CSV table of C-alpha atoms in Angstrom, one decimal:
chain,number,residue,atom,x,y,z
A,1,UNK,CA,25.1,1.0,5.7
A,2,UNK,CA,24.8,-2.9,5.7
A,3,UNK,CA,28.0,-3.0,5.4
A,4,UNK,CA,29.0,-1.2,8.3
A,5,UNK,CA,26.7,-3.0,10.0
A,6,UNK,CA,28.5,-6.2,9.4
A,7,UNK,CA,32.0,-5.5,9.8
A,8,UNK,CA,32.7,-4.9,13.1
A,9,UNK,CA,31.6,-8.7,13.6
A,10,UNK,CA,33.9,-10.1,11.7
A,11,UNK,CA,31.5,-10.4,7.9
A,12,UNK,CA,33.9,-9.1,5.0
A,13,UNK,CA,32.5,-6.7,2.6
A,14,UNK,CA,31.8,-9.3,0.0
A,15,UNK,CA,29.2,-11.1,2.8
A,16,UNK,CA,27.3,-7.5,3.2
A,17,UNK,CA,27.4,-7.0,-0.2
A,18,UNK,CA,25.7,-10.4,-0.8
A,19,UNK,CA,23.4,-9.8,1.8
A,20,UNK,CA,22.5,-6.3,-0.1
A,21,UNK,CA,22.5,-8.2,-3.3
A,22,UNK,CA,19.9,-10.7,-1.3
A,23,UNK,CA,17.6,-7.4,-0.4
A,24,UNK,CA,17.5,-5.7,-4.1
A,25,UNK,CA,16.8,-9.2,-5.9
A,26,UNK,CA,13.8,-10.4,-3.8
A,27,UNK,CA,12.7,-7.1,-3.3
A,28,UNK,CA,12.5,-6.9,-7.1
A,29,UNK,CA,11.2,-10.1,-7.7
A,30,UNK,CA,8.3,-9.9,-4.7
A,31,UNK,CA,7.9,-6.1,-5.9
A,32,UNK,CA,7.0,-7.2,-9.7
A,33,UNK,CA,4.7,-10.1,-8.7
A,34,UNK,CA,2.6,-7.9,-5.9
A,35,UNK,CA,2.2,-4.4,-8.1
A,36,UNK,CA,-0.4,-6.3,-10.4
A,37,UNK,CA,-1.8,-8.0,-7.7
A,38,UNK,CA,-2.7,-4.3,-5.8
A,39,UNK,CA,-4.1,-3.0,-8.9
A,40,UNK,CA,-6.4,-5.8,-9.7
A,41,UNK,CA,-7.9,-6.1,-6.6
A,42,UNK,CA,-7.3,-2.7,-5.1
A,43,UNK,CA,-5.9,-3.6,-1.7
A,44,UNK,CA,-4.1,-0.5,-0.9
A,45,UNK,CA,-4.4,0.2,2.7
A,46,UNK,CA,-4.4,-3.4,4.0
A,47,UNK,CA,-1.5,-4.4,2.1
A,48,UNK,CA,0.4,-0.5,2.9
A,49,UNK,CA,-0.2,-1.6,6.9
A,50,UNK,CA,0.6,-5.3,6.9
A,51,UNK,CA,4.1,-3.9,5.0
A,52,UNK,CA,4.9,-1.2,7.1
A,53,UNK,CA,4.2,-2.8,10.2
A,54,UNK,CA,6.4,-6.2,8.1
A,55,UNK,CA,9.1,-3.3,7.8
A,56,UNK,CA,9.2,-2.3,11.4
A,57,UNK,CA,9.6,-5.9,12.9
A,58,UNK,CA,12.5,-6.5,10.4
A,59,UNK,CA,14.8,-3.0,11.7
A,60,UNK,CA,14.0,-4.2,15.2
A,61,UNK,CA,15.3,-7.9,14.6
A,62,UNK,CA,18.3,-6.1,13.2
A,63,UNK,CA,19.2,-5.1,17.1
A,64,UNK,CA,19.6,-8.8,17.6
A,65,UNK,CA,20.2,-10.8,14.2
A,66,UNK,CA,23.3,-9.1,13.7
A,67,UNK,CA,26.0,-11.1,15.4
A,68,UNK,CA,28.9,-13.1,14.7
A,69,UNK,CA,28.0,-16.4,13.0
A,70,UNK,CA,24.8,-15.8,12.3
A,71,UNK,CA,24.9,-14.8,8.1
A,72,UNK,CA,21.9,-16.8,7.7
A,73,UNK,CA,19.7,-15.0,10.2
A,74,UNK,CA,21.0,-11.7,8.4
A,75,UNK,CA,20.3,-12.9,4.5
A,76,UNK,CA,16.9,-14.0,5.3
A,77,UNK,CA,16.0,-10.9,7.3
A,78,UNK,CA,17.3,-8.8,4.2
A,79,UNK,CA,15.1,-10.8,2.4
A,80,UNK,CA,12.0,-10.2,4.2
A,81,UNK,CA,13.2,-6.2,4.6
A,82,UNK,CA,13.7,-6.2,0.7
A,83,UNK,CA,10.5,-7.7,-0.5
A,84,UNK,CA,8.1,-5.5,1.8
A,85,UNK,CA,10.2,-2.3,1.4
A,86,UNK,CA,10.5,-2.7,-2.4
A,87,UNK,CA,6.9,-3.4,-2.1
A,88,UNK,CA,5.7,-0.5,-0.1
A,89,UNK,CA,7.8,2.0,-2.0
A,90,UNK,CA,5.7,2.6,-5.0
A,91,UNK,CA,2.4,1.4,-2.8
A,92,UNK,CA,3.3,4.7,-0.5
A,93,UNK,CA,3.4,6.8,-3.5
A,94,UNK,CA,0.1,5.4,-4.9
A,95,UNK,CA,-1.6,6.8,-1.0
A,96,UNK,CA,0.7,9.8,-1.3
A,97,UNK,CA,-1.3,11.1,-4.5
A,98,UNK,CA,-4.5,9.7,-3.3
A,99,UNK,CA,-4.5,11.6,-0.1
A,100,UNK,CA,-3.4,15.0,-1.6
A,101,UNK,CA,-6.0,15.1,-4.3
A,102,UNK,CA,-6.5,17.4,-6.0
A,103,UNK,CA,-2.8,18.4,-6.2
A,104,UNK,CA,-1.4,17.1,-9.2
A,105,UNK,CA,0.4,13.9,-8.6
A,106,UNK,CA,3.6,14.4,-9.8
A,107,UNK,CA,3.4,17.5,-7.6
A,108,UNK,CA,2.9,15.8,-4.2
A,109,UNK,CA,5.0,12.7,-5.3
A,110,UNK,CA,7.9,15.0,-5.6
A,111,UNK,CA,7.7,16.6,-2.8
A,112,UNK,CA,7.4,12.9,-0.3
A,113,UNK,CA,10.4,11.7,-2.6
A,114,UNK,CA,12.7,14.9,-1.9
A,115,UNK,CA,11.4,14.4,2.1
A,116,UNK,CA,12.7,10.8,2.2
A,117,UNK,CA,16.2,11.4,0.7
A,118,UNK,CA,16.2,14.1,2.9
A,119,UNK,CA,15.5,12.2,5.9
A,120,UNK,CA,17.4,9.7,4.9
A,121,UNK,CA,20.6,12.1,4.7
A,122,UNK,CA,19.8,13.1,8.3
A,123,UNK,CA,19.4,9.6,9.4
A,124,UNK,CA,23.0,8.7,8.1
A,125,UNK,CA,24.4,11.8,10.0
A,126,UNK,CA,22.6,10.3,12.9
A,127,UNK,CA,23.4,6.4,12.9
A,128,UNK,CA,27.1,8.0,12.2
A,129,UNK,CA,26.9,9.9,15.0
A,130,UNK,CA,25.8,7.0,17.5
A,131,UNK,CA,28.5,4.6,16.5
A,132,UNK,CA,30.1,3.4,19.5
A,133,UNK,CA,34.0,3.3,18.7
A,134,UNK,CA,34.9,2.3,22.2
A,135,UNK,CA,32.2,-0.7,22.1
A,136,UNK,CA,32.6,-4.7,22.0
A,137,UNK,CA,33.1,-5.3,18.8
A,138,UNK,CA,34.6,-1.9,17.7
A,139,UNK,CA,33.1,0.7,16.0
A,140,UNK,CA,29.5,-1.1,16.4
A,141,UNK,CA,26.2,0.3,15.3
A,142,UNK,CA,24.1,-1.2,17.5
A,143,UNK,CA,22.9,2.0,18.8
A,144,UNK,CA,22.6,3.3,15.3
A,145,UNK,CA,20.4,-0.2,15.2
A,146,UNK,CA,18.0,0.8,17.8
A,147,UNK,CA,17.6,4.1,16.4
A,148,UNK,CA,16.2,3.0,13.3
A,149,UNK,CA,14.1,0.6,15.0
A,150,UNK,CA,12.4,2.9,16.7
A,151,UNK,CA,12.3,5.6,13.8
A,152,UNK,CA,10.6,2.0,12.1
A,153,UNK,CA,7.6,1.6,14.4
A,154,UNK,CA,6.9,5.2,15.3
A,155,UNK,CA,5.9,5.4,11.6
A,156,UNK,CA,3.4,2.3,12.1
A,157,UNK,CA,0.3,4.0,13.8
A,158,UNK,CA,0.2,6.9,11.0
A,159,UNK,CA,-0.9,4.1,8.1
A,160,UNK,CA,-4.0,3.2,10.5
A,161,UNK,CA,-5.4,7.3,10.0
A,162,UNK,CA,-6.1,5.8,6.1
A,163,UNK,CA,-9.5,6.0,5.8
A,164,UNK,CA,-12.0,5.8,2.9
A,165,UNK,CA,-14.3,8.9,2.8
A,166,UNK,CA,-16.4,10.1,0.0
A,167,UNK,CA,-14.9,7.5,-2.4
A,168,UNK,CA,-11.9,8.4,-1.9
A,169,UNK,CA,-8.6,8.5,0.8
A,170,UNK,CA,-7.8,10.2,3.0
A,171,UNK,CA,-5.9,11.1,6.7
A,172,UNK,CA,-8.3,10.9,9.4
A,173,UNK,CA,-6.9,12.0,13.0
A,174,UNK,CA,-10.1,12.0,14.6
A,175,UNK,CA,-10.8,8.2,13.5
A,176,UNK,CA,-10.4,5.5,15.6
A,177,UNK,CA,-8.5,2.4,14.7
A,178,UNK,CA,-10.9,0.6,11.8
């Protein structure tokens, strides 16, 4: 959807898909050096909050970097958004296993993966749904923006229930913040 984010203020498609191009590529790169790192030294849960919490603040700068004449802003943001989401991806799927043991993994991996692309689907219908067509510039998605934003940091406090117990993860409700 970058690229209907960046169209109504004047970017071309080639500038959103650089900007995309700018997400994969670091997320990649930062992706490839950090998954060694996490398994050497087995810093799941600090690294899975500092990235979420990374995630969050980069869809709420969205709201505001996105404007005309401000490309920069946007490319280093993807940045930022590609290297901890592409980061966290297979980090959430490491907890995801951990915290329904004794399921088998592929099993409860499965079943977050279908979850996300089906959230995901609904989210499109969503941000669709809140374009503004009669807004300054046309067609915006700045509400679309702030719905994502918020979608963001409601999913910050859940990563703070992580809890080692037993040797082992797991989801903690009763827990305060550790």
């Amino acid at each position: 959807m970058l690229q209907q984010f960046l169209n109504p203020y004047g970017y071309s498609d080639d500038d959103a898909g650089i900007a995309g191009a700018v997400l994969i590529l670091t997320g990649l790169v930062v992706a490839a050096i950090i998954s060694p790192l996490i398994d050497r030294f087995h810093i799941f849960i600090p690294l899975a909050r500092v990235l979420v919490i990374l995630v969050s603040i980069c869809y709420l700068l969205f709201i505001w970097v996105i404007r005309p004449n401000a490309y920069a802003g946007i490319c280093v943001l993807c940045a930022i958004l590609g290297a901890a989401s592409f980061s966290l991806l297979p980090l959430a799927l490491e907890l995801s296993v951990e915290l329904t043991h004794p399921v088998p993994p592929e099993v409860s991996a499965s079943i977050y993966w279908i979850g996300g692309q089906l959230l995901g689907g609904i989210f499109i219908i969503v941000m669709d749904a809140l374009r503004e067509p009669d807004g300054v510039p046309k067609d915006n998605l700045t509400r679309a923006l702030i719905f994502e934003g918020v979608v963001a940091c409601v999913a910050v406090p859940w990563f703070f229930f992580i809890k080692r117990k037993e040797g082992r993860l797991v989801m903690d409700l009763n827990a305060r913040y550790q």
